[in-house]
Each structure stands twice: as structure tokens, then as C-alpha cells.
Coordinates of C-alpha atoms and ligand atoms in Angstrom, one line a residue:
M622 CA 0.1 0.1 0.3
T623 CA 1.3 3.4 -0.9
M624 CA -0.5 5.3 1.4
T625 CA 0.5 9.7 2.0
P626 CA 0.8 10.9 5.7
I627 CA -1.0 14.7 6.7
Q628 CA 0.9 16.5 9.1
S629 CA -0.2 19.9 10.6
F630 CA 2.6 22.8 12.0
G631 CA 0.5 24.9 13.5
A632 CA -3.6 25.3 13.3
A633 CA -3.7 22.1 15.8
E634 CA -5.8 22.4 18.6
T635 CA -6.0 25.8 18.6
V636 CA -6.0 29.1 16.1
T637 CA -3.3 30.5 14.7
G638 CA 0.3 29.2 13.0
S639 CA -2.9 26.6 10.4
C640 CA 0.3 24.7 8.4
H641 CA -0.5 21.4 6.6
F642 CA 2.2 19.2 5.3
L643 CA 0.6 16.8 2.5
Q644 CA 4.2 14.1 1.3
L645 CA 2.7 12.4 -2.1
R646 CA 4.5 9.1 -2.3
Q647 CA 5.2 9.2 -5.6
G648 CA 4.9 13.1 -6.3
P649 CA 5.5 16.6 -4.8
K650 CA 5.4 17.7 -1.5
I651 CA 2.6 20.2 -0.5
L652 CA 2.6 22.3 1.6
V653 CA -1.4 24.4 2.5
D654 CA -0.7 27.7 4.3
C655 CA 2.2 28.4 6.4
G656 CA 0.9 31.1 9.2
L657 CA 1.6 32.9 11.8
F658 CA 0.7 31.4 15.6
Q659 CA -1.0 34.6 17.6
G660 CA -1.9 36.4 21.4
G661 CA 0.0 34.2 23.2
A662 CA 0.1 30.9 21.3
E663 CA 1.5 28.1 23.0
K664 CA 4.6 28.0 19.7
S665 CA 6.2 30.2 18.9
S666 CA 7.1 31.1 14.9
F667 CA 10.8 31.7 15.6
E668 CA 10.9 27.6 16.4
P669 CA 11.7 25.5 13.8
F670 CA 8.7 24.3 11.3
G671 CA 9.6 20.3 12.0
F672 CA 10.1 19.8 7.9
N673 CA 12.8 21.4 5.6
P674 CA 11.6 24.3 3.7
Q675 CA 13.8 22.8 0.7
D676 CA 11.9 20.3 0.8
V677 CA 8.2 21.3 0.0
D678 CA 7.6 21.7 -3.9
I679 CA 4.3 24.1 -3.5
L680 CA 3.3 26.3 -1.7
L681 CA -1.1 25.9 -1.5
I682 CA -1.7 29.1 0.3
T683 CA -6.4 29.4 0.9
H684 CA -6.7 32.8 1.8
A685 CA -4.3 36.4 3.1
H686 CA -5.6 36.3 6.5
L687 CA -2.0 36.7 9.0
D688 CA -2.9 33.3 10.5
H689 CA -2.5 31.6 7.3
V690 CA 0.3 33.1 5.4
G691 CA 2.4 35.1 8.1
R692 CA 5.4 32.2 8.2
V693 CA 5.7 32.4 4.5
P694 CA 8.5 34.9 4.8
K695 CA 10.5 32.3 7.4
L696 CA 10.1 29.3 4.3
V697 CA 11.7 31.1 2.1
K698 CA 14.1 32.5 3.9
E699 CA 14.6 28.8 5.0
G700 CA 15.4 27.5 1.2
F701 CA 11.6 26.9 0.7
K702 CA 12.3 27.7 -3.3
G703 CA 8.9 26.1 -5.0
R704 CA 5.5 27.4 -6.9
I705 CA 3.0 29.5 -5.2
I706 CA -0.1 28.6 -6.0
T707 CA -3.3 30.7 -4.9
T708 CA -6.1 33.3 -6.4
R709 CA -4.7 36.8 -7.9
A710 CA -7.3 38.5 -4.9
T711 CA -5.0 37.0 -2.3
L712 CA -1.8 37.6 -4.2
D713 CA -2.3 41.4 -3.7
L714 CA -4.2 41.4 0.0
M715 CA -1.0 39.0 1.0
E716 CA 1.3 41.5 0.3
V717 CA -0.3 43.7 1.6
V718 CA -0.2 42.2 4.9
L719 CA 3.0 40.7 4.7
L720 CA 4.6 44.2 4.5
D721 CA 3.1 45.2 7.5
S722 CA 3.6 42.3 9.2
A723 CA 7.9 42.5 8.0
K724 CA 7.2 46.0 9.2
I725 CA 5.6 45.4 12.5
M726 CA 8.9 42.7 13.4
E727 CA 11.3 45.0 12.4
E728 CA 10.4 47.6 15.0
D729 CA 9.8 45.4 17.7
F730 CA 13.2 44.1 17.0
A731 CA 14.5 46.9 17.3
T732 CA 12.5 48.4 20.5
Q733 CA 13.5 45.3 22.3
R734 CA 16.7 45.7 21.3
K735 CA 17.2 49.2 22.4
K736 CA 15.3 47.8 26.3
A737 CA 17.6 44.9 26.2
K738 CA 20.7 47.8 26.4
R739 CA 19.1 50.2 28.7
R740 CA 19.1 47.2 31.1
G741 CA 22.8 46.4 30.3
E742 CA 21.9 42.8 28.8
E743 CA 22.1 41.2 25.4
S744 CA 18.9 40.5 23.7
T745 CA 17.9 37.9 23.6
L746 CA 16.4 38.2 20.0
K747 CA 19.3 38.0 17.4
E748 CA 17.1 39.3 14.2
P749 CA 13.4 39.3 13.2
L750 CA 11.1 36.9 12.7
Y751 CA 11.8 38.5 8.7
T752 CA 12.3 42.0 7.9
L753 CA 11.0 43.3 4.4
D754 CA 13.8 42.2 2.3
D755 CA 12.8 38.1 3.0
V756 CA 9.0 39.3 1.7
K757 CA 10.2 40.7 -1.3
A758 CA 11.6 37.5 -1.9
V759 CA 8.0 35.7 -1.9
F760 CA 6.9 37.4 -4.1
D761 CA 10.0 36.7 -7.0
L762 CA 9.4 33.7 -6.3
N763 CA 6.6 31.0 -9.8
I764 CA 4.6 32.1 -8.9
Q765 CA 0.9 30.8 -10.1
F766 CA -2.9 31.7 -10.0
A767 CA -5.7 30.0 -9.4
Q768 CA -9.5 30.0 -10.9
Y769 CA -12.1 28.9 -8.5
D770 CA -13.5 25.7 -9.4
T771 CA -11.0 24.9 -12.7
P772 CA -8.5 22.4 -11.7
I773 CA -4.7 23.1 -11.7
S774 CA -2.4 20.3 -12.9
L775 CA 0.8 19.7 -10.0
A776 CA 2.3 16.8 -11.5
K777 CA 1.5 13.9 -12.9
E778 CA -2.1 12.6 -12.3
V779 CA -2.4 15.6 -9.4
S780 CA -4.2 18.6 -9.0
A781 CA -6.0 21.6 -7.1
T782 CA -9.1 23.1 -6.9
F783 CA -9.8 26.0 -5.6
R784 CA -13.4 27.0 -4.3
N785 CA -14.6 29.7 -3.2
A786 CA -14.7 30.2 0.7
G787 CA -16.4 32.5 1.7
H788 CA -14.5 34.0 4.2
I789 CA -12.6 37.2 3.1
L790 CA -11.8 38.7 -0.7
G791 CA -9.4 36.0 -2.2
S792 CA -10.6 33.1 0.0
A793 CA -10.1 29.2 -1.3
S794 CA -11.0 25.9 0.1
I795 CA -9.1 23.2 -1.5
Q796 CA -9.1 20.1 -3.3
V797 CA -6.1 18.3 -4.0
S798 CA -6.9 15.2 -6.0
F799 CA -4.3 12.9 -6.9
L800 CA -3.8 8.4 -6.9
V801 CA -3.3 5.7 -4.9
D802 CA -2.7 2.2 -5.9
N803 CA -4.4 3.4 -8.9
Q804 CA -7.6 4.6 -6.8
P805 CA -8.4 8.1 -7.4
K806 CA -8.2 10.0 -3.8
S807 CA -8.5 13.5 -3.0
V808 CA -8.2 14.9 0.5
V809 CA -10.0 18.3 0.8
F810 CA -8.5 21.0 3.3
S811 CA -11.7 24.2 4.2
G812 CA -9.5 26.8 5.2
D813 CA -11.5 29.9 6.8
L814 CA -14.9 28.8 5.8
G815 CA -17.4 32.1 5.8
S816 CA -20.8 32.7 7.3
S817 CA -23.8 31.6 4.1
N818 CA -24.6 35.3 4.2
G819 CA -22.2 37.9 4.4
L820 CA -22.7 40.8 4.1
I821 CA -20.6 41.8 1.6
M822 CA -19.0 37.8 0.8
Q823 CA -20.4 35.3 -1.8
P824 CA -21.2 31.9 0.4
P825 CA -19.0 29.4 0.6
T826 CA -19.1 26.6 -2.5
A827 CA -19.7 23.3 -1.5
V828 CA -16.9 20.6 -2.5
A829 CA -18.5 16.9 -3.9
Q830 CA -15.6 14.5 -2.6
A831 CA -13.6 14.4 0.2
D832 CA -11.6 11.0 1.2
A833 CA -10.6 13.7 4.4
L834 CA -11.7 16.8 5.2
Y835 CA -9.3 19.1 6.9
I836 CA -11.9 21.8 7.9
E837 CA -11.8 24.5 10.7
S838 CA -13.8 24.7 13.8
T839 CA -13.5 27.9 14.8
Y840 CA -17.2 28.0 15.7
G841 CA -17.5 24.6 16.1
D842 CA -19.5 24.4 19.9
R843 CA -22.1 27.9 18.5
N844 CA -24.3 29.5 16.6
H845 CA -24.4 33.7 16.2
R846 CA -26.4 36.0 16.4
S847 CA -28.5 36.8 14.4
M848 CA -27.5 39.2 11.6
E849 CA -30.3 41.4 12.7
N850 CA -30.1 42.1 15.7
S851 CA -26.4 43.1 15.3
L852 CA -27.6 45.6 12.0
L853 CA -30.0 47.0 14.4
E854 CA -27.6 47.5 17.4
F855 CA -24.5 49.1 15.5
K856 CA -27.0 51.3 13.7
E857 CA -28.5 52.3 17.3
I858 CA -25.2 53.0 18.2
I859 CA -23.9 55.3 16.1
Q860 CA -27.4 57.2 15.7
Q861 CA -27.2 57.9 19.5
T862 CA -23.8 58.8 19.8
L863 CA -24.1 61.7 17.3
K864 CA -26.9 62.9 18.1
R865 CA -26.1 62.9 22.0
Q866 CA -22.6 64.9 19.3
G867 CA -20.5 63.0 20.2
N868 CA -17.7 60.9 18.5
V869 CA -18.3 56.6 17.6
I870 CA -14.4 55.5 16.6
I871 CA -14.5 51.9 15.7
P872 CA -11.5 49.4 15.6
S873 CA -11.6 47.4 13.3
F874 CA -9.1 44.6 11.3
A875 CA -7.8 45.9 7.5
I876 CA -9.9 43.0 5.6
E877 CA -12.8 42.6 5.0
R878 CA -14.5 43.9 8.7
T879 CA -13.4 47.4 7.0
Q880 CA -14.9 47.2 3.8
E881 CA -18.1 45.5 5.4
V882 CA -18.9 48.5 8.0
L883 CA -18.7 50.7 4.7
V884 CA -21.3 48.8 3.2
L885 CA -23.4 49.0 6.3
L886 CA -22.9 53.2 6.0
K887 CA -23.1 53.5 3.0
Q888 CA -26.1 51.6 3.3
M889 CA -27.4 53.8 6.0
F890 CA -26.4 57.0 4.1
L891 CA -28.6 55.8 1.1
A892 CA -31.6 55.0 3.3
N893 CA -31.3 58.4 5.3
E894 CA -30.9 56.7 8.4
L895 CA -26.7 57.9 9.1
P896 CA -26.9 61.5 10.6
R897 CA -24.3 63.9 9.0
C898 CA -21.1 63.9 9.9
K899 CA -17.5 62.5 8.7
V900 CA -16.4 59.3 8.0
F901 CA -12.7 58.6 8.3
V902 CA -10.6 54.9 7.5
D903 CA -8.0 55.9 9.4
S904 CA -5.3 52.7 8.3
P905 CA -2.9 53.3 4.9
M906 CA -3.9 48.7 5.7
A907 CA -7.4 48.9 5.5
I908 CA -6.9 52.0 2.7
R909 CA -5.0 49.3 0.6
A910 CA -6.9 46.4 1.3
T911 CA -10.5 48.2 0.3
R912 CA -8.5 49.8 -3.5
I913 CA -8.0 45.8 -3.7
Y914 CA -11.2 44.9 -2.5
N915 CA -12.7 47.4 -5.6
Q916 CA -10.2 45.9 -8.1
Y917 CA -11.7 42.8 -7.6
H918 CA -15.1 43.8 -7.1
A919 CA -17.2 41.0 -9.3
E920 CA -16.0 38.4 -6.9
L921 CA -17.8 39.5 -4.3
N922 CA -21.8 39.0 -3.3
A923 CA -24.8 41.0 -4.4
T924 CA -25.3 43.7 -2.1
A925 CA -22.3 44.9 -3.0
Q926 CA -22.8 44.5 -7.2
N927 CA -26.3 46.3 -6.5
L928 CA -24.8 49.3 -4.9
L929 CA -22.6 48.7 -7.3
A930 CA -24.7 48.9 -10.0
T931 CA -26.9 52.0 -9.2
D932 CA -24.1 54.1 -7.0
G933 CA -21.6 53.9 -9.4
S934 CA -19.2 52.3 -6.4
I935 CA -19.2 49.9 -3.6
F936 CA -17.6 51.6 0.0
D937 CA -17.7 55.3 -1.1
F938 CA -20.2 58.1 -0.5
P939 CA -20.6 62.2 0.4
Y940 CA -19.0 61.6 4.3
L941 CA -15.9 59.5 3.4
E942 CA -12.7 60.3 4.2
Y943 CA -9.4 58.1 3.9
T944 CA -6.7 59.2 5.5
L945 CA -3.3 58.1 4.3
T946 CA -0.7 59.9 5.8
G947 CA 0.0 60.3 10.2
A948 CA -0.7 64.2 8.7
E949 CA -3.8 63.1 7.6
S950 CA -4.9 61.3 10.6
M951 CA -3.7 63.4 13.3
Q952 CA -6.1 66.3 11.6
I953 CA -8.9 64.5 12.8
N954 CA -8.8 65.6 16.3
E955 CA -9.3 69.0 15.2
H956 CA -13.1 67.5 14.6
E957 CA -14.3 68.2 18.5
S958 CA -17.7 66.0 17.7
G959 CA -19.9 64.2 15.0
C960 CA -17.3 62.5 13.6
I961 CA -17.3 58.1 12.7
I962 CA -13.2 57.2 13.2
I963 CA -12.7 53.5 12.0
A964 CA -8.9 52.2 12.5
G965 CA -6.8 49.3 13.1
S966 CA -5.4 47.9 14.6
G967 CA -9.1 45.0 15.0
M968 CA -7.7 44.1 18.4
C969 CA -6.2 47.6 19.8
T970 CA -2.5 45.9 20.5
G971 CA -1.2 48.9 18.4
G972 CA -1.7 51.2 15.1
R973 CA -3.6 54.8 15.0
I974 CA -6.8 53.5 16.9
L975 CA -4.5 54.0 20.2
H976 CA -4.3 58.1 20.1
H977 CA -7.9 58.4 18.4
F978 CA -8.6 56.3 22.6
K979 CA -6.1 58.6 23.8
H980 CA -7.4 61.8 22.7
R981 CA -11.3 61.1 23.1
L982 CA -11.7 57.9 25.6
W983 CA -12.5 59.6 28.7
D984 CA -15.0 61.1 26.9
E985 CA -18.4 60.3 28.4
R986 CA -20.0 61.4 24.8
N987 CA -18.3 59.2 22.3
S988 CA -18.9 55.0 21.5
V989 CA -16.4 52.6 21.1
L990 CA -17.8 50.0 18.2
F991 CA -16.4 46.6 18.3
V992 CA -17.0 44.9 15.2
G993 CA -14.8 41.8 16.0
Y994 CA -13.6 39.5 18.3
Q995 CA -11.0 40.1 21.5
A996 CA -8.4 37.8 22.5
Q997 CA -7.7 37.8 25.4
G998 CA -5.1 40.4 27.1
S999 CA -5.9 42.8 24.4
L1000 CA -6.4 46.0 25.0
G1001 CA -10.1 45.3 23.3
R1002 CA -10.7 42.8 25.4
L1003 CA -10.2 44.7 28.5
L1004 CA -12.6 47.7 26.9
V1005 CA -14.9 44.6 26.2
D1006 CA -14.9 43.5 29.4
G1007 CA -15.3 46.7 32.1
A1008 CA -12.1 47.8 32.5
E1009 CA -12.9 51.7 34.5
E1010 CA -9.6 52.6 33.0
V1011 CA -6.6 52.3 30.6
H1012 CA -3.1 53.1 30.0
I1013 CA -2.2 54.2 25.9
Y1014 CA 1.8 55.5 25.7
H1015 CA 2.3 55.6 29.7
E1016 CA -0.4 57.5 30.0
K1017 CA -3.1 56.3 32.4
I1018 CA -6.8 57.2 30.0
K1019 CA -10.2 57.2 32.5
V1020 CA -13.0 55.0 30.4
G1021 CA -16.0 57.7 29.8
A1022 CA -17.0 56.0 26.7
K1023 CA -19.4 53.9 26.4
I1024 CA -18.5 50.2 25.8
S1025 CA -21.0 48.6 22.8
M1026 CA -19.5 44.7 21.0
I1027 CA -21.5 43.4 18.5
N1028 CA -21.1 39.9 17.9
G1029 CA -22.9 39.4 14.8
F1030 CA -20.0 40.5 11.8
S1031 CA -18.2 37.3 11.9
A1032 CA -16.6 36.6 8.6
H1033 CA -16.4 32.1 9.9
A1034 CA -18.9 29.9 9.3
D1035 CA -20.7 29.2 12.7
Q1036 CA -21.8 25.3 13.8
S1037 CA -25.4 25.1 12.2
E1038 CA -23.0 26.4 9.1
L1039 CA -20.1 24.6 9.2
L1040 CA -22.4 21.9 9.1
N1041 CA -24.7 22.1 5.9
W1042 CA -21.8 22.8 3.8
M1043 CA -19.9 19.1 5.0
S1044 CA -23.8 17.6 4.1
Q1045 CA -23.3 19.1 1.2
F1046 CA -20.3 16.7 0.1
N1047 CA -21.6 13.4 -2.4
Q1048 CA -18.9 11.6 -0.6
L1049 CA -17.1 12.6 2.8
D1050 CA -15.3 9.7 4.6
K1051 CA -12.9 10.8 7.9
V1052 CA -13.3 14.6 8.7
F1053 CA -10.0 16.1 10.8
L1054 CA -10.9 19.2 12.9
I1055 CA -7.8 21.9 12.7
H1056 CA -8.0 25.4 13.7
G1057 CA -10.0 25.5 17.3
E1058 CA -9.4 26.1 20.7
P1059 CA -9.5 22.2 22.0
D1060 CA -13.2 22.6 23.8
K1061 CA -15.1 24.2 20.5
Q1062 CA -13.3 21.0 18.5
A1063 CA -15.0 18.2 21.4
A1064 CA -17.9 20.2 21.3
F1065 CA -18.2 20.1 17.4
K1066 CA -16.5 16.7 17.9
I1067 CA -20.0 15.7 18.9
A1068 CA -22.0 17.8 16.8
I1069 CA -20.4 16.1 13.6
E1070 CA -20.5 12.6 14.7
T1071 CA -24.3 13.2 16.3
Q1072 CA -26.2 14.8 13.1
L1073 CA -23.7 13.8 10.1
N1074 CA -22.5 10.0 11.3
K1075 CA -19.0 10.7 10.6
T1076 CA -16.0 9.6 11.7
V1077 CA -13.9 12.8 13.4
H1078 CA -10.3 13.3 14.9
I1079 CA -8.9 16.4 15.9
V1080 CA -5.9 17.2 14.8
Q1081 CA -2.7 17.9 17.3
Y1082 CA 1.0 18.9 16.3
A1083 CA 3.2 16.8 13.7
E1084 CA 0.8 14.0 14.5
E1085 CA 1.1 12.1 11.1
I1086 CA -2.3 11.6 9.8
W1087 CA -2.9 8.6 7.3
V1088 CA -5.0 9.3 3.9
Ligands
ZN1550 ZN1 -9.0 34.0 7.8

């Protein structure tokens, strides 16, 4: 028997560091994603991969989030010279994401060295994980673009098919098909799956056949709150804050969430539901991402297409300003009231959002409107959990603004949507859970076993799975 091992070197019993290695016996060695470990993950991205990057022939990329692409420059730096295959939109977004990531890594490294020096010690870090030059080297490799639903040949009798995963622009589930003892086999990597009623993304495309399915389980244990309630809440907070002469600060992820928020604000504007105000997108990364969303608008859902057809643009409306430079960003401070400020980072761990907090968090007229997940330990989480004061740039700031959290805007499918996507397979043999916290995976495993009657395994780090 010639069987094929798959090993996961990330996103095993955790949500970050996606990296799955499929070693075909008589074919190429394929890596699916190469993401960064983030936010207190047990593994560090500085640790060795667990395989030799020079042995990898092909890198398939599901989507441009950092936890799926953030170690690609390290892979290249350590000897990967193979082919990269992904969608065009993912490649463009990935460039924005990796350049931003390298810049942060270089800055963090410089800060750590400076601090160590002041303590009279040697810095434990010898170099950043990667630099801007390492990122540029990624884009010099042989890159091939995948079209949704069209198989790409990887080698003789081995192919990969990308299907729209509906998670963020360009995102894909990837089916790798090959022969074992002349029998066709296929392994499907779900990537991150979007919700079936996304604000601007199309629903995930169904896949027909999998001998093994590697599926994400981020929200495997729960169903999201209804979108209608979330939309009502979103409108109400904005209208009430502007009515009391306050400002609304929206910490937002640059990719997907910012574009969704813009569409919601534009819809409010068109329906005369948005009081006169100024809306700022105050994040260079979000501005670049929005340009890419515009460029690939044909991949977005009917809501986006209708806006484009009837109003000439998907995201723009008269109140909206993009503030790219630092000087433009500082000028926002001059507006005493009546602003909606969308800025990053999404969890308030850095970026321009901090200077807006410093300037406006104390003022009771203002609102901070969270529209995405806030990880334990982040400033965003502290605020959501009700902190009465926080420290920003070493200064104590009173939390006077009204803090709200809207839970319904997830870019991930919930349990019922994941089960529904799986139920559309014509043939589905074994299910392997990746990309989820242990408690959520345990609940998801039971749901799949009882509702779909499938064999489910929770993948451990580096464990060899034979298909
Ligand atoms: Zn993602």
C-alpha cells in the first residue's frame, strides 16, 4: 500500500499558525498555508517548522490572513524555492499583509534591543523573524494563479482545485486530488469558511468529494447571534452617539471587516439613516485593502454588485474620507464631534486606534463600537470586559466613552453553517478538525458524529495522518 501522510505544523488544537504538509509518495510534497502563531499561542513562530522548507515543492495558500500566510517569508528565507499557487486577490492582499507584518517585526525587534541595552543585557532576539527584504523575496518566486472551480495540475495525475470559501476576498477551500494504487483520492482543506449570509462575501461553495476533510472549527461549538439584531444595534449606537454630539470609534480589522462596515454605513447613508457626520478610514492597510476589494469587486455578493450598479461604487459615499498619511490622521483630532473613525488594529494592540483612544476615550459623549473578536490580553478585550481606566502610551486614561460589542459580524461560519457545508458533500469519509480551541473542537466533534454520522478526529501537532 502506498499511503500518504499529512502532518499539521500549526492550527492543531489552536486557531493560529495554519500549516499542513501533505507528502505524496509518488508526487510533489505540498504545503497548505504557512501561517503565523499569534496572541499567546503555545508555539512560537521562531521555532523550526518541523520539516525542511527545501523539501516543499508546492505551497498552496487558502487566504491572506496572517495566521495563514505569516510564516511564508520565513519559509522562503529558510530555503523554499518551489511554486506558490493561490488566487490573484489573495496574492495582492498577502502583499499588503506581509509588508505590514515585516514592518511591525522590524520595529519590535529594534524596541527589544533598545530595552535590553538600557537594562545592560544582550537582547535574546538575534534578528527579526523576517524583514521587508525577506517579504520581497516571496514575490520573486514562481507564482501561479488559481481560478475558482478550475483544477490546476500539480504533477502527473495530481491536481488542486480552489473553491470560493466566502471568508474574505480571494479565500478558498482547496481540494487536492491524486491517485493511490490507481484509485482516485482527494483531500480537502476547508481553509477558513465564511458565513452563508455574509455582508459582502458570497456563501462558501460546496465541495463534492473528500476521502479526508480538514475542516476549521473556530466556531464549531456555537451559532452566531442573528445578523438582524446586530445591524439594529450597530445603527442605534451610531445614531445615538452622533445625536449627543459624540464620536464613534470603530476598531476594525483592515481586511473584510472594514469593507463590511463601510457598506453598512453607505447603506445607512442611502436610506437617510446616517446623521450628517464625517467618516474616516484611518488605516493605511485598510485603505490599501479596500482598493483591492474594489479591484476584484466581481467576486463579491449581490449586495455589493447592486451598490456598484445603482450608485457607481461599493464603498464610497459623500461623508467618507480616507486618511492615508500620519498628518491627515492627526487632523482628525481637530474635529471636536460628529465623527465616525474606523482605525486599526482590530484588537487595539497597536496602530492609529491608540491615538484616537488617547484623545477621545475619556469623553462620555463618545462610543467605542467593537465589531470583531477581542482576544484575551488585548486592550480591546480589557475595554469590552469593562475596564474603568486603561494605559495608553504610558498614560492613564479614564474610560468615559460607552463601550459596545457587536457579536454578529463574524467572517467565520458557525456550527450550523459548518454542518450544512459538510452535508453537501456527495462523498465524505473521514473528518479531521483543525483551527479551533480544544473545547470548541470537542463540541464540534460530537455535533458532527451525531448529526452527520461521520468519523471525526482532532488533529494533534505534527501527528501523522495517513490517507
Ligand atoms: Zn482567516
